[in-house]
mmCIF file of C-alpha atoms in Angstrom:
data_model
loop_
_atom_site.group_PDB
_atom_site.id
_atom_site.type_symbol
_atom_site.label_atom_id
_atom_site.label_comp_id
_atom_site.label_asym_id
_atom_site.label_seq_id
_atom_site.Cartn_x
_atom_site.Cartn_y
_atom_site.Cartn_z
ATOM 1 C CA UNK S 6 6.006 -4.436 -13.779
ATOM 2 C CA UNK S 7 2.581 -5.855 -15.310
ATOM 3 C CA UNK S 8 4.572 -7.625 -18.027
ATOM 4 C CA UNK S 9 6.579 -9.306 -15.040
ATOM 5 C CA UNK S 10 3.596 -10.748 -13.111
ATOM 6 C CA UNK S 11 1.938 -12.031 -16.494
ATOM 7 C CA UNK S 12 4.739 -13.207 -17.954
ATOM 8 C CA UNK S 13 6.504 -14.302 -14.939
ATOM 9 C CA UNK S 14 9.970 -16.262 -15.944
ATOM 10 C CA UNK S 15 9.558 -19.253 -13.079
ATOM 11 C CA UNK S 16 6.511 -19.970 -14.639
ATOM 12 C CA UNK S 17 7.955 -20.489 -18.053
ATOM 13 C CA UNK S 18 10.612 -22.342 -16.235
ATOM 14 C CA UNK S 19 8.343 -24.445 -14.715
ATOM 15 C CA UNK S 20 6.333 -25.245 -17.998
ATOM 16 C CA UNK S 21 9.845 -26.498 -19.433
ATOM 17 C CA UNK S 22 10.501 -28.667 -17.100
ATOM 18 C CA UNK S 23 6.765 -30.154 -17.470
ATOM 19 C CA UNK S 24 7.370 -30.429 -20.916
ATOM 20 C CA UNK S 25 10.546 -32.486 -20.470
ATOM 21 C CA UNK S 26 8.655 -34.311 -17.418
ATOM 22 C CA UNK S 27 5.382 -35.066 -19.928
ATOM 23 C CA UNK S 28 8.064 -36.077 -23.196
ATOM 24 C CA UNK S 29 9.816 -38.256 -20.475
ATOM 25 C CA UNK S 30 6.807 -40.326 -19.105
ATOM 26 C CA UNK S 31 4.687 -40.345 -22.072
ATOM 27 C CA UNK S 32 6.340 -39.298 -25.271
ATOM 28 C CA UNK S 33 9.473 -41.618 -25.425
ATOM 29 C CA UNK S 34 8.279 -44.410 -27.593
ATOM 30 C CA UNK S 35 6.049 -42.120 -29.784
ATOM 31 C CA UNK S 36 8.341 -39.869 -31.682
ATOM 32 C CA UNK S 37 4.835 -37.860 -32.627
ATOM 33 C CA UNK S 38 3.609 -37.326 -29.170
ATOM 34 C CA UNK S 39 3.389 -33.854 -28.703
ATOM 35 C CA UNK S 40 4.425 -32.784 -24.560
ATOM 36 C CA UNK S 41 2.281 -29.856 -22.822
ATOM 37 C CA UNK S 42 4.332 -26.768 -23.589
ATOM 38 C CA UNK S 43 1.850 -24.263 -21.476
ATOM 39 C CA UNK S 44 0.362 -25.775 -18.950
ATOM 40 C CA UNK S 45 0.547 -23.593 -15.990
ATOM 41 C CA UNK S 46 0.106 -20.480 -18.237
ATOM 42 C CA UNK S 47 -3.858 -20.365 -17.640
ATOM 43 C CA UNK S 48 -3.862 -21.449 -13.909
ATOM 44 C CA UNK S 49 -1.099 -18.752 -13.272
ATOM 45 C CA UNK S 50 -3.278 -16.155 -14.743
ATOM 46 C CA UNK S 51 -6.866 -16.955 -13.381
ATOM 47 C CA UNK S 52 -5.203 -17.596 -10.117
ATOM 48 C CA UNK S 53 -3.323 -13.994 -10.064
ATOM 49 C CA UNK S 54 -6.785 -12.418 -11.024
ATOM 50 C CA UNK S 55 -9.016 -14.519 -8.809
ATOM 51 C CA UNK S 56 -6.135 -12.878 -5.829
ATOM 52 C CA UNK S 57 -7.052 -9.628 -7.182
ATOM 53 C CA UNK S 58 -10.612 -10.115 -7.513
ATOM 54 C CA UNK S 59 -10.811 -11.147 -3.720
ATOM 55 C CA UNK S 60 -8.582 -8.252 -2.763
ATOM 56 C CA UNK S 61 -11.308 -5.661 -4.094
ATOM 57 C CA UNK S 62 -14.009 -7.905 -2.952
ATOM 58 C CA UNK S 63 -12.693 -8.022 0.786
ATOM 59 C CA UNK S 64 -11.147 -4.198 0.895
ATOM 60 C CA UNK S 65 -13.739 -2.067 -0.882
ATOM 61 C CA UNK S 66 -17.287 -4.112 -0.736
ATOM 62 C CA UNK S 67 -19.616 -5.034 2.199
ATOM 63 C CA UNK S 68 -19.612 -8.630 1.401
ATOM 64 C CA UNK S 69 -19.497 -11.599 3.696
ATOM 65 C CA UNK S 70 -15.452 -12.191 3.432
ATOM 66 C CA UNK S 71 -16.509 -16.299 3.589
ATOM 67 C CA UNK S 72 -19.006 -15.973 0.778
ATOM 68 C CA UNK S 73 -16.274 -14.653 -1.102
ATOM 69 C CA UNK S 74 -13.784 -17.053 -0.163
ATOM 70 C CA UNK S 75 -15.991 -19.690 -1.300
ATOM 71 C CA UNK S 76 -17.048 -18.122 -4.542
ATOM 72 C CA UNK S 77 -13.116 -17.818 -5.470
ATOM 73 C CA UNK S 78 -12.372 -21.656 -4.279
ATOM 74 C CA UNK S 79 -15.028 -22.716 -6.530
ATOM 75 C CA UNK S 80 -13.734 -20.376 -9.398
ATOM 76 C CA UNK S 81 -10.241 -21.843 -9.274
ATOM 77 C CA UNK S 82 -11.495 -24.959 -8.754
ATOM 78 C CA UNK S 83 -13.733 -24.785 -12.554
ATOM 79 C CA UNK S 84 -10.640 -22.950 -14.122
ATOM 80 C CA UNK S 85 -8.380 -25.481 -13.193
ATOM 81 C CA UNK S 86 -10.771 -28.042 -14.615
ATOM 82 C CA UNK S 87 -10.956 -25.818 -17.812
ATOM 83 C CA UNK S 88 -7.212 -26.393 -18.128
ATOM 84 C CA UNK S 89 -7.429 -30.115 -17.016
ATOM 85 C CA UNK S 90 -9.824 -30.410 -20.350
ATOM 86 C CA UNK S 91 -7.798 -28.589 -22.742
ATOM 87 C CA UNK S 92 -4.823 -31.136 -22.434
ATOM 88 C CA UNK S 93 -7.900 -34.524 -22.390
ATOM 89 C CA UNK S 94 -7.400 -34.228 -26.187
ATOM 90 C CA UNK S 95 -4.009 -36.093 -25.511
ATOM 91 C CA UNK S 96 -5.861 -38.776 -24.450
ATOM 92 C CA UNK S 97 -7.423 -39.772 -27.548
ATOM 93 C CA UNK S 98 -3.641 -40.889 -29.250
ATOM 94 C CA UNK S 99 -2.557 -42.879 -26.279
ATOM 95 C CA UNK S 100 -3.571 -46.712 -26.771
ATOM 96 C CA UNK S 101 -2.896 -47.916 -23.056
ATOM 97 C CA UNK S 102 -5.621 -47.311 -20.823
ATOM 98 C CA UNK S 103 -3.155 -47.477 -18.230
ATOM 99 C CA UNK S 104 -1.488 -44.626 -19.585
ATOM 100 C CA UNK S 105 -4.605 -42.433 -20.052
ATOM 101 C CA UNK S 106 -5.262 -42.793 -16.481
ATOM 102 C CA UNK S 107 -1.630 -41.762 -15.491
ATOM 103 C CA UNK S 108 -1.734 -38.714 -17.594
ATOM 104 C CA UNK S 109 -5.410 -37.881 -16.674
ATOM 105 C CA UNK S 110 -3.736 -37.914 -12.634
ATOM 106 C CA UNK S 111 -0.557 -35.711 -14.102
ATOM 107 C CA UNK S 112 -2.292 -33.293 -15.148
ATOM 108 C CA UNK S 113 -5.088 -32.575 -13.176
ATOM 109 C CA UNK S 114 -2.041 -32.700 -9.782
ATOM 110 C CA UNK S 115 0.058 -30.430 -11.208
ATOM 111 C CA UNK S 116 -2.804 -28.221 -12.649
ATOM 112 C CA UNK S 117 -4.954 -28.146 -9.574
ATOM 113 C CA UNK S 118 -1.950 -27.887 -6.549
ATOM 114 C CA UNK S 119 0.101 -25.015 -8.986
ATOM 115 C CA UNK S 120 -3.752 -23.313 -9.147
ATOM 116 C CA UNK S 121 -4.201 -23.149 -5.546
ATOM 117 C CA UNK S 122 -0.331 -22.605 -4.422
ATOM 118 C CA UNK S 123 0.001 -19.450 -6.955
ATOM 119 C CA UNK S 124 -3.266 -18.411 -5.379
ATOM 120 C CA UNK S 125 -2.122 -18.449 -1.927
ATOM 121 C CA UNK S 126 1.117 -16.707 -2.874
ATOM 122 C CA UNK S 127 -0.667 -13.826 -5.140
ATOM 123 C CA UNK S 128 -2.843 -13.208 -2.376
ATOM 124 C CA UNK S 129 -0.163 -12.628 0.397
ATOM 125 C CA UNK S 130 2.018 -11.053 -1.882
ATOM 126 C CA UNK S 131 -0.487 -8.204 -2.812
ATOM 127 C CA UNK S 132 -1.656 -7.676 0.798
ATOM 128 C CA UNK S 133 2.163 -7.195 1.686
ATOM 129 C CA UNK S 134 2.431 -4.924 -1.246
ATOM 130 C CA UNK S 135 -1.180 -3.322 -0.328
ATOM 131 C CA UNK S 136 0.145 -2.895 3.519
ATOM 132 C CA UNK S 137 3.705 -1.185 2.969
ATOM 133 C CA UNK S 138 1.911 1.132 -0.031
ATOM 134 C CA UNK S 139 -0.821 1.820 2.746
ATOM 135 C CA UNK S 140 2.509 2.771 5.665
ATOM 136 C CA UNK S 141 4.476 4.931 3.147
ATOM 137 C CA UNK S 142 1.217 6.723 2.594
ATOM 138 C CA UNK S 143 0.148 7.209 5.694
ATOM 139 C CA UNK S 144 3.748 8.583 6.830
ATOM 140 C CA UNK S 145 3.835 11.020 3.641
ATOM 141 C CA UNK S 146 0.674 12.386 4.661
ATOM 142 C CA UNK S 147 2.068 12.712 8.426
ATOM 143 C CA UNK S 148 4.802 14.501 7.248
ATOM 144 C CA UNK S 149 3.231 16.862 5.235
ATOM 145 C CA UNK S 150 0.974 17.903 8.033
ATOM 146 C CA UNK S 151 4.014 18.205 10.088
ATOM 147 C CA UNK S 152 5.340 20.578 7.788
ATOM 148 C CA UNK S 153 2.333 22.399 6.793
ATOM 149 C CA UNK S 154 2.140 23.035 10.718
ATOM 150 C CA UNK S 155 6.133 24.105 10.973
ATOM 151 C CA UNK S 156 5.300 26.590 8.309
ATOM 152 C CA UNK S 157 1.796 27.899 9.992
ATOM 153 C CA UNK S 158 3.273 28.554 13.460
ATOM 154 C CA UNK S 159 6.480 30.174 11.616
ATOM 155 C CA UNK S 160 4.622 32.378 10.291
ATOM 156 C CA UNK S 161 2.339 33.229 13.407
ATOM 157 C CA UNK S 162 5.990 33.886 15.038
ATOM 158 C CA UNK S 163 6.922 36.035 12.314
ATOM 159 C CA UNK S 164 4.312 38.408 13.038
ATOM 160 C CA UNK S 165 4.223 38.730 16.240
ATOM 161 C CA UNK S 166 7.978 39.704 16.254
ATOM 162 C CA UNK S 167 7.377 42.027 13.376
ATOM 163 C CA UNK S 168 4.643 43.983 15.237
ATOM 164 C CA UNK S 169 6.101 43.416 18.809
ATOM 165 C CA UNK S 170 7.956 46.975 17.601
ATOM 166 C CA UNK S 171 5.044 48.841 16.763
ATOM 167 C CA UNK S 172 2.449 47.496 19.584
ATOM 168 C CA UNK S 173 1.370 50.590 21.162
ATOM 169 C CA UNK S 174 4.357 52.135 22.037
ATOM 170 C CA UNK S 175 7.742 53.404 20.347
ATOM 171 C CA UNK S 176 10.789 53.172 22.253
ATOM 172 C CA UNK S 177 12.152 56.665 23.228
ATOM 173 C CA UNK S 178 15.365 55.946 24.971
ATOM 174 C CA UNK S 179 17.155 53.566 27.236
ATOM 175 C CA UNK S 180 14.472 53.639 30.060
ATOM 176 C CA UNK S 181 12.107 56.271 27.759
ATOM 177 C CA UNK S 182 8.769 55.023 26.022
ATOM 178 C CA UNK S 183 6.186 56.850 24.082
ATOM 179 C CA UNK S 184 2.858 54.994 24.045
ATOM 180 C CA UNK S 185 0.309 55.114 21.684
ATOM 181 C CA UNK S 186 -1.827 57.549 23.379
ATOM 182 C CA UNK S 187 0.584 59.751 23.434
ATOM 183 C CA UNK S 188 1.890 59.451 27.099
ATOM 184 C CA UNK S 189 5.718 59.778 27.842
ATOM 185 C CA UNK S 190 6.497 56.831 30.104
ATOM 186 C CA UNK S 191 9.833 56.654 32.180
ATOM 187 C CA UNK S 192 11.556 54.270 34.376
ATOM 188 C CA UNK S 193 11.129 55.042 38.139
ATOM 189 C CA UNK S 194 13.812 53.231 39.930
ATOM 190 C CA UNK S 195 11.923 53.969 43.520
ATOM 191 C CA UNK S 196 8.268 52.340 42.663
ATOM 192 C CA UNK S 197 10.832 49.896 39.769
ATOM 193 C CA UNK S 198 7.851 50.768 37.155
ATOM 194 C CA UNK S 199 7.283 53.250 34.441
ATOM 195 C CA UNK S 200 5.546 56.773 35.761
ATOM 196 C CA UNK S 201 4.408 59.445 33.113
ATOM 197 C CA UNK S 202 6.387 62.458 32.818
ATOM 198 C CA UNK S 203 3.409 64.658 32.617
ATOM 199 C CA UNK S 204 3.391 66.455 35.955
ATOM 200 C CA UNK S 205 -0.454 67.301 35.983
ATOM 201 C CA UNK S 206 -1.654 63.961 35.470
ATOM 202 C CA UNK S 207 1.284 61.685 36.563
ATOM 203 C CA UNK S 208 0.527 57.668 36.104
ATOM 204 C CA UNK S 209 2.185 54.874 36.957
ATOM 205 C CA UNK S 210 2.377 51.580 34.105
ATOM 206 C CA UNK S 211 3.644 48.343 34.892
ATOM 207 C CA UNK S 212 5.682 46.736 31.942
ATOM 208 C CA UNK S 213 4.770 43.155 31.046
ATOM 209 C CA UNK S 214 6.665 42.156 28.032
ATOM 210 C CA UNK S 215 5.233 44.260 25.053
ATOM 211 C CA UNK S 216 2.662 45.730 26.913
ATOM 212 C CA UNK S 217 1.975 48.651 29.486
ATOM 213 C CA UNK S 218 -0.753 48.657 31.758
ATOM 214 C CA UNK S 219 -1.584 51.468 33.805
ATOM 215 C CA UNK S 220 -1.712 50.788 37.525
ATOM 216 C CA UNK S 221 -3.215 54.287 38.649
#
């Protein structure tokens, strides 16, 4: 992936067809004219890390976003000069003043207007790339809290099945309980609860769900 941003095959294309551009304008009657062969190579790679410097700059510092802006405008601005300067040296071979001023224009408008254009393109590429990182991450997270939660409440329902058999009563019979006091409930179809069999100390329970409570 890093290899294919910093060694990006449109640019190389790009720099051939500059070299054939710079051999066609200036190189045809010298036969020892030597055409740029890398001339977007350096404003392709500070403009890619000027994009990634702002990116940290703007995302993960307090800084004034224009300050920044500027800063980076000016920073292109010096490398592209940098580049402008490395191909002056042509200069000194060509006898027609004309011609040094036509190849002093050629460079410095394809250096400075590829500089800024890669620029602008790094930097909305990355925050696209920055933004759809940010969505799958957020939605990963969402669905792992969703299924931490499944897993939480299945296991809340697990036990309240598993003790719904053993919460405070045992089931005697059809319409027979024994609770866990030790009172013998029954179903009374005339008061439609459950009454103790104990005739000394008979009790009547109302049945709610799982539980029993005693009414008098």
């Amino acid at each position: 992936m890093l290899d294919l941003i910093f060694s990006n095959p449109l640019v190389k294309l790009l720099e051939l067809g500059i070299f054939h551009l710079d051999d066609l304008f200036f190189g045809r009657r010298d036969p020892y004219y030597q055409p740029a062969e890398n001339m977007l190579t350096f404003p392709y790679l500070a403009a890619v890390g000027s994009a990634i410097f702002y990116l940290i700059m703007d995302f993960f510092s307090s800084v004034d976003r224009q300050w920044v802006m500027d800063m980076i405008f000016h920073l292109l601005l010096c490398c592209a000069g940098v580049n402008v300067f490395f191909y002056m040296f042509n200069l000194l071979g060509m006898n027609s003043f004309f011609k040094q001023i036509f190849y002093f224009c050629f460079v410095s408008v394809i250096t400075f207007s590829f500089t800024l254009l890669i620029f602008v393109i790094a930097l909305w590429a990355m925050t696209i790339l920055i933004i759809i990182f940010a969505t799958l991450f957020f939605i990963s997270c969402l669905a792992s809290s969703s299924s931490g939660s499944g897993r939480s409440s299945g296991g809340s329902f697990g036990g309240s099945s598993g003790g719904s058999s053993d919460s405070g009563f045992v089931r005697k019979n059809q319409d027979a309980y024994d609770l866990s006091d030790g009172t013998t409930v029954a179903f009374d179809a005339m008061t439609g609860n459950y009454v103790s069999t104990d005739p000394l100390f008979p009790a009547e329970y109302e049945k709610n769900n799982d539980t029993f409570t005693r009414i008098n």
